[in-house]
Coordinates of C-alpha atoms in Angstrom, one line a residue:
X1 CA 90.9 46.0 49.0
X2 CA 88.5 43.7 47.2
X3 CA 89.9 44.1 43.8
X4 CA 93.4 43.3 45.5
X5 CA 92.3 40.2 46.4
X6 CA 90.0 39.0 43.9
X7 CA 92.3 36.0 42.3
X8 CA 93.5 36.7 38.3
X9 CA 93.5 40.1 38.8
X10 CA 97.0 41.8 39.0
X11 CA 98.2 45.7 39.4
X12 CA 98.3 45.9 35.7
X13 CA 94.9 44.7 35.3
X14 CA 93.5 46.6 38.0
X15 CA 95.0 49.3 36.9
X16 CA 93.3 49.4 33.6
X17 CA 89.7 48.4 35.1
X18 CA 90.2 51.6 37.5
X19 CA 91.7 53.8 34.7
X20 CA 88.4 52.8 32.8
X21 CA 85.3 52.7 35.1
X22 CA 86.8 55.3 37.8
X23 CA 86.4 53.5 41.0
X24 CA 86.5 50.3 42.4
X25 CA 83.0 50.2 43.0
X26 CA 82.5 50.9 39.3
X27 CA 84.6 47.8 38.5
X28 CA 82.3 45.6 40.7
X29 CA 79.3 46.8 39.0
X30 CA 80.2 47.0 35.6
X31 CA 78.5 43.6 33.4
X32 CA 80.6 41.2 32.3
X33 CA 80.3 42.3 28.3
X34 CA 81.5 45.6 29.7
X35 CA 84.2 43.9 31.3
X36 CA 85.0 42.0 28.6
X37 CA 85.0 45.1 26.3
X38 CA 87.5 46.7 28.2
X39 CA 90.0 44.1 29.7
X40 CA 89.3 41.3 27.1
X41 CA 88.7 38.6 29.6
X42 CA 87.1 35.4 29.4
X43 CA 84.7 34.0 31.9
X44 CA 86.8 32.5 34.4
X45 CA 88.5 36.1 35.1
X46 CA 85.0 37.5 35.0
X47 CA 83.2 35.2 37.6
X48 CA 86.4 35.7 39.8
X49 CA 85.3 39.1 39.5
X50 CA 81.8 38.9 40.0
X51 CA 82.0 36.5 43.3
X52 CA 81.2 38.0 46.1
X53 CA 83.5 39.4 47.8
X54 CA 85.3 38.6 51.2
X55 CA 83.2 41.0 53.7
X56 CA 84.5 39.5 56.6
X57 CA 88.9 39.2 55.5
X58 CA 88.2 43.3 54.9
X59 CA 86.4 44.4 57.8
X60 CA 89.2 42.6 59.8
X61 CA 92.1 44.2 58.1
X62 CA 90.4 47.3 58.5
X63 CA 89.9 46.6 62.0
X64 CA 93.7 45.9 62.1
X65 CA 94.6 49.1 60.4
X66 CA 92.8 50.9 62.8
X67 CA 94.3 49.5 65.7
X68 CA 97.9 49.6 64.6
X69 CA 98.2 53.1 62.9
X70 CA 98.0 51.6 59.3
X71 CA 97.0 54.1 56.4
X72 CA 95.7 52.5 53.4
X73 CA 97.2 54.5 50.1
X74 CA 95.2 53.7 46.8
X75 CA 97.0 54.8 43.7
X76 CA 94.2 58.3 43.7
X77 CA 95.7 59.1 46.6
X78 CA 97.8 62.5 47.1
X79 CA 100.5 60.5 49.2
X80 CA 100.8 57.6 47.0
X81 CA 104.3 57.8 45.7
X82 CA 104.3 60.1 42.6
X83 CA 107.4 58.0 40.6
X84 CA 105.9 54.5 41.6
X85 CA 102.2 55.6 40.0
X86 CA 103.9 56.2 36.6
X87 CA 105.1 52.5 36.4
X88 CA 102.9 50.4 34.9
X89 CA 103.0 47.5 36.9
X90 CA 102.7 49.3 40.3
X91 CA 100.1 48.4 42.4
X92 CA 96.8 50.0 43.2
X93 CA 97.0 49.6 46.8
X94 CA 99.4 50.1 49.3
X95 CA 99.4 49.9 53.2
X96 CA 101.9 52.1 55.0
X97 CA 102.4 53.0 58.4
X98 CA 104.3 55.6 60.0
X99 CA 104.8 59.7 58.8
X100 CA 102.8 59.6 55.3
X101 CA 105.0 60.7 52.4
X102 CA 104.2 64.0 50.9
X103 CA 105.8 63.5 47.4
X104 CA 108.2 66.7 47.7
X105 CA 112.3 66.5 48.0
X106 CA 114.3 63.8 46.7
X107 CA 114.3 60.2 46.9
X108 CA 117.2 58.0 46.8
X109 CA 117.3 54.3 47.1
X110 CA 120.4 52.6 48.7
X111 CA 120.6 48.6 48.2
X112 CA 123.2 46.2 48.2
X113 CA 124.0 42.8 49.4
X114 CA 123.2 41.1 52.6
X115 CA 126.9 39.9 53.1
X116 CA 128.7 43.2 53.1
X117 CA 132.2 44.3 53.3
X118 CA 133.6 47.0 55.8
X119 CA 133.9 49.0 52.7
X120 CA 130.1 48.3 51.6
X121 CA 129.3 49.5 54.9
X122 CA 131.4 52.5 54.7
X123 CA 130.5 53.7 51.4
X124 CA 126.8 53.8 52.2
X125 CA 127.3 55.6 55.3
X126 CA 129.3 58.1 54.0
X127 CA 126.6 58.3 51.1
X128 CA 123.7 58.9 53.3
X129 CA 125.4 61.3 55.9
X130 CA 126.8 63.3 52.5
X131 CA 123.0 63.6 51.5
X132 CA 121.8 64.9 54.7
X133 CA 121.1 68.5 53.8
X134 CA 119.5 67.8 50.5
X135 CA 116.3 67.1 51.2
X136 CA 116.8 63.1 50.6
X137 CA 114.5 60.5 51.5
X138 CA 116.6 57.4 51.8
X139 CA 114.3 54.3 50.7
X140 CA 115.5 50.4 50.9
X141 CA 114.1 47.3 51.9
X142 CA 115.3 46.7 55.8
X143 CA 117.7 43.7 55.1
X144 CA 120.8 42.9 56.3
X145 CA 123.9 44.6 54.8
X146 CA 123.6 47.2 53.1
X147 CA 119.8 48.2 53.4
X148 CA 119.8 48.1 57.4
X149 CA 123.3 50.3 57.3
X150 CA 121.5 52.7 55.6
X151 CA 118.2 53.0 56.8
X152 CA 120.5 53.3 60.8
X153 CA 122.4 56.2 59.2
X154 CA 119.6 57.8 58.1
X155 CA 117.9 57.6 61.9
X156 CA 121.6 59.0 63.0
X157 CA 121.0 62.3 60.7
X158 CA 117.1 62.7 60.9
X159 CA 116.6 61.9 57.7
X160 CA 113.3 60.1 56.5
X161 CA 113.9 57.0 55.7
X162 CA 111.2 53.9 54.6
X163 CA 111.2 50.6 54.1
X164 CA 109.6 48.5 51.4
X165 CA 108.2 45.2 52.8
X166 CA 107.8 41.7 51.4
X167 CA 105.3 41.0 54.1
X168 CA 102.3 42.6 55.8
X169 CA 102.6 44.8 58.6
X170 CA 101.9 42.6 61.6
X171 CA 105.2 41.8 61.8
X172 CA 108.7 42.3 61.2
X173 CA 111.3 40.7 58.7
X174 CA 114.1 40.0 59.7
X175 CA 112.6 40.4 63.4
X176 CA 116.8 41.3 64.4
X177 CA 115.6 45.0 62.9
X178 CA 112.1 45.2 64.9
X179 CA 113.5 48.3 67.1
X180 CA 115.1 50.1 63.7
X181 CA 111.2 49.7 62.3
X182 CA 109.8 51.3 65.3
X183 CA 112.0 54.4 64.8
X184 CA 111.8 54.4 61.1
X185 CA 107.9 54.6 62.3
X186 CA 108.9 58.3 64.3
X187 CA 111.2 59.2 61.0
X188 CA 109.6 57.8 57.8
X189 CA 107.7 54.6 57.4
X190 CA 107.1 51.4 57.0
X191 CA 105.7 50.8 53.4
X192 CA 104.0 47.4 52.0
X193 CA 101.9 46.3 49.2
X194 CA 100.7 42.9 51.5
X195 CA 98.0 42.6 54.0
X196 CA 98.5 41.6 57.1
X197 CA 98.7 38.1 57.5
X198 CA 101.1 37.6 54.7
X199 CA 104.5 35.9 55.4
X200 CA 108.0 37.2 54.2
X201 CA 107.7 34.4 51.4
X202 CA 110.7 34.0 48.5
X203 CA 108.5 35.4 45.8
X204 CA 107.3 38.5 47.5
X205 CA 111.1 40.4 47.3
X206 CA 111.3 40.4 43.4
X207 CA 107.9 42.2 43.8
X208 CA 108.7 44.8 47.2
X209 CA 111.6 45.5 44.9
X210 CA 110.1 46.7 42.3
X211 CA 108.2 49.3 44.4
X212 CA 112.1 50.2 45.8
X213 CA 112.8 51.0 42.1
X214 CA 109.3 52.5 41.1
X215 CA 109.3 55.2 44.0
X216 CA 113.0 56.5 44.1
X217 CA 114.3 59.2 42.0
X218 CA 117.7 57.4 41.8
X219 CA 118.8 53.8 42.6
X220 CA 122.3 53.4 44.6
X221 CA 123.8 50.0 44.1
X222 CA 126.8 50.0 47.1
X223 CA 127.6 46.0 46.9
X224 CA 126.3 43.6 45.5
X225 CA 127.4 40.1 43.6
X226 CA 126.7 39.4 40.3
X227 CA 123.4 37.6 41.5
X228 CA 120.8 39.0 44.1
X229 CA 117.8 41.4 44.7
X230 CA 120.0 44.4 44.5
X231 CA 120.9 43.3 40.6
X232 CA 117.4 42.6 40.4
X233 CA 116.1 46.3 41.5
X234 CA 118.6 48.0 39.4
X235 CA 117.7 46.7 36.2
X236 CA 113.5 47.2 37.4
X237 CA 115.2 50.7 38.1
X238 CA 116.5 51.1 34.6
X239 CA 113.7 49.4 32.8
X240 CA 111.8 52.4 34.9
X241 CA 113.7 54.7 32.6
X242 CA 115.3 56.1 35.8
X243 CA 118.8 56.4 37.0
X244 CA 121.1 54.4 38.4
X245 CA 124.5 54.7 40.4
X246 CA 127.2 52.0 41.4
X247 CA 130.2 51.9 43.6
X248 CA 132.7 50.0 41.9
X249 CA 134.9 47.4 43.8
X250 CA 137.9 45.1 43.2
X251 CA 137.3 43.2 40.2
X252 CA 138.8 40.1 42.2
X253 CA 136.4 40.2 44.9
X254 CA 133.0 38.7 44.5
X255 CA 130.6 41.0 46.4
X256 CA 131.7 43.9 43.9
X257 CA 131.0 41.8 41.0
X258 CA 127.4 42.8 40.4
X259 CA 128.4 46.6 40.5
X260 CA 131.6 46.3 38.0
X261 CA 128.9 44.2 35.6
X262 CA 126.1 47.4 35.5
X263 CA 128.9 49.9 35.4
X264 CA 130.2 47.8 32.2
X265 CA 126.9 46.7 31.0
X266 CA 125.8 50.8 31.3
X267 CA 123.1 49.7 33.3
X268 CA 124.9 52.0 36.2
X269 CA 126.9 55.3 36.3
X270 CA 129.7 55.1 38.6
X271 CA 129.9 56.8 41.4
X272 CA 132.4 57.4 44.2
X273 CA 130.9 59.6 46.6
X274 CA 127.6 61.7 47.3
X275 CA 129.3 64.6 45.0
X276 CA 129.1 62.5 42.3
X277 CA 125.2 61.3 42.3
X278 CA 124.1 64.8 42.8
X279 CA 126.5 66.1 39.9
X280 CA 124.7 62.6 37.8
X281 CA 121.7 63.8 39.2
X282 CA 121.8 67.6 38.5
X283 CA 120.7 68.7 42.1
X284 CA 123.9 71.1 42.0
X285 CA 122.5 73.9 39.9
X286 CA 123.3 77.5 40.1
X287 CA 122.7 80.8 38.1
X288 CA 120.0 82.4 36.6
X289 CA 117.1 80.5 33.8
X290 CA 117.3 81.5 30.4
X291 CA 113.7 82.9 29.5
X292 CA 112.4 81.6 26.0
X293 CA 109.2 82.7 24.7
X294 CA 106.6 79.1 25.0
X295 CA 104.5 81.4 22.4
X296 CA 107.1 80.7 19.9
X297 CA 106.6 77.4 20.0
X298 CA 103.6 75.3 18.1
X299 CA 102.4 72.0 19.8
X300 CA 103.8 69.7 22.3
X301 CA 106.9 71.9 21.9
X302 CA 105.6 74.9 23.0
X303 CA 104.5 72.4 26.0
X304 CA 107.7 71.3 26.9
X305 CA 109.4 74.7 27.0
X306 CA 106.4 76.3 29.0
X307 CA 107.3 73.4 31.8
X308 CA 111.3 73.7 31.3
X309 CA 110.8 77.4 31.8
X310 CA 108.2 77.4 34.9
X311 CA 110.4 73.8 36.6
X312 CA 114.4 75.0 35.8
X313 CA 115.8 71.3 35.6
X314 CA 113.0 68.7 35.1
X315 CA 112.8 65.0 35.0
X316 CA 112.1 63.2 31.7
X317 CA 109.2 61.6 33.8
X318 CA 108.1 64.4 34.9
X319 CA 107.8 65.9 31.1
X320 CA 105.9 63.0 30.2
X321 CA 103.3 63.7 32.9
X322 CA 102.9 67.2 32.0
X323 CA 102.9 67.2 28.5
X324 CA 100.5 64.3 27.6
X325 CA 102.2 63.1 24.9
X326 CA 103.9 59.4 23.9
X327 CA 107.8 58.6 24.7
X328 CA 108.0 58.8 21.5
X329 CA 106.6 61.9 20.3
X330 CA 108.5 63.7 23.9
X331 CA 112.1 62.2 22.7
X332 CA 111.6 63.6 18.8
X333 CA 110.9 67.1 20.5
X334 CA 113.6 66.9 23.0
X335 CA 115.9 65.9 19.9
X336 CA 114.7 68.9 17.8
X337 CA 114.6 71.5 20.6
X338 CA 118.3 70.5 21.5
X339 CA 119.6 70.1 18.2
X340 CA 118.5 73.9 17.9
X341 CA 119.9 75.1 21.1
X342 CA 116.8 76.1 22.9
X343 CA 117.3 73.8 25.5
X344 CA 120.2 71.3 27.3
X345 CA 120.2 67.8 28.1
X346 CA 121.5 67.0 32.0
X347 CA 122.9 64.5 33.5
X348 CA 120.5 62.5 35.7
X349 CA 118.0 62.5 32.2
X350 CA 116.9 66.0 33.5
X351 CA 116.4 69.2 30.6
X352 CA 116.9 72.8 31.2
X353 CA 116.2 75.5 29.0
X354 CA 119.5 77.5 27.5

């Protein structure tokens, strides 16, 4: 909580000082040549660093956490959101409140615009309901439209379902959607980078959206202009190397414009129904795994087909994490291993062995 507030330091910098000296605590001891050394700083950052510390600010947020059921999640945590820690500019610390999430199942995040059409609304409640037996966690950001329409139809199918807040947790935004939050508490979460204390300023969504992108598996756009947060978390989505999906509209009707221009651009696949995103996303899979011998193999590629043949269908993310090497080196084996048949490329940026 200290290093979150200490001014000049970002996620991406605390990231790095934690990845280097281990804990926070290291970080606060460390010199500043060490410091220096590692992040490259000069000695304003440093000083900022080395001041001491607000005491009093932490022992009264943990006071409030305590009080109100919040959990703090640092980035070592077990239930900090596995797809979020493998962006780079995800924070280190996040405050959550509500059923903690376990990092199993799916995650699929449903945005759109505030100003929604009855077929907006439609599509993503039809999308959610479809989802219901899949083991989906439907994430958004608890705004009108779209994200609110969701997050109810989840509630209506007991499905999990969070929220990603621009604010911190001692209150609600927009306050209209206070009694969906408290059952989103019984069925999910509430999910927020921000202390308490912090308002629902303008330049806080850009950021709680790219947390919305970070931590799903799959990124829904259902309407959406050709200007807005939703446009804004599909591209963090993509830039995520993760997938995204768009309803198309009516090219002559503005609140479909944002969709048309990712399904053009290739920024989105489109989509017409749950069938579809699970067919994108390869969660309809049947019939035996081919069995290829990992021992065959020399080097990362004998990696990759040791985790294709223990996982069935895996992530590209997911390869990255278990076989330690760059995005580079990973797409040159994926290329060679599939240009010799060994293994298939899936929709949804997922790999299977033959």
């Amino acid at each position: 909580m200290a290093l979150t507030r200490t001014p000049f330091i970002g996620g991406r910098r605390a990231r790095i000082l934690l990845e280097h000296f281990g804990t926070a605590e290291a970080v606060f001891e460390a010199s500043g040549r060490q410091l220096a050394a590692v992040a490259g700083w000069g000695e304003q950052r440093i000083q900022s660093l080395k001041s001491t510390a607000d005491h009093r600010w932490i022992m009264n947020e943990m006071r409030f956490m305590q009080e109100h059921g919040v959990y703090p999640l640092p980035w070592s945590h077990s239930n900090f959101p596995r797809l979020l820690n493998a962006c780079a500019d995800a924070p280190v610390l996040l405050y959550y409140k509500g059923m903690l999430p376990t990092n199993t199942g799916k995650t699929v995040a449903v945005i759109g615009t505030r100003k929604n059409t009855d077929y907006g609304k439609k599509m993503a409640e039809d999308l959610v309901a479809a989802l219901q037996e899949e083991n989906v966690t439907i994430v958004s950001g608890l705004a009108f439209g779209i994200d609110i329409y969701a997050h109810k139809k989840a509630l209506a199918c007991n499905m999990p379902t969070i929220a990603v807040l621009a604010h911190g947790l001692d209150r609600i935004y927009p306050a209209a959607h206070k009694h969906a939050a408290a059952a989103m508490i019984q069925q999910g979460g509430l999910l927020t980078e921000y202390a308490s204390g912090t308002l629902p300023d303008k330049q806080n969504f850009p950021m709680r959206n790219r947390i919305v992108a970070g931590m799903a598996d799959v990124t829904v756009v259902v309407e959406t202009g050709i200007k807005g947060g939703a446009m804004i978390t599909a591209k963090l989505a993509s830039g995520y190397n993760r997938d995204v999906a768009a309803f198309p509209g009516k090219i002559t009707d503005a609140r479909s414009g944002g969709c048309n221009e990712l399904i053009r651009t290739h920024v989105a696949q489109l989509i017409g129904s749950a069938a579809d995103l699970m067919e994108l996303m390869n969660w309809k899979q049947d019939g035996p795994k081919k069995v290829v011998q990992p021992e065959l193999f020399a080097g990362p590629a004998a990696t990759v087909v040791e985790v294709l043949g223990e996982a069935g269908n895996v992530h590209i993310e997911q390869l990255l994490q278990r076989a330690d090497i760059g995005n580079a080196a990973l797409a040159a084996v994926l290329l060679d291993l599939e240009l010799n048949g060994f293994i298939q490329a899936l929709p949804g940026k997922c790999y299977r062995l033959r």
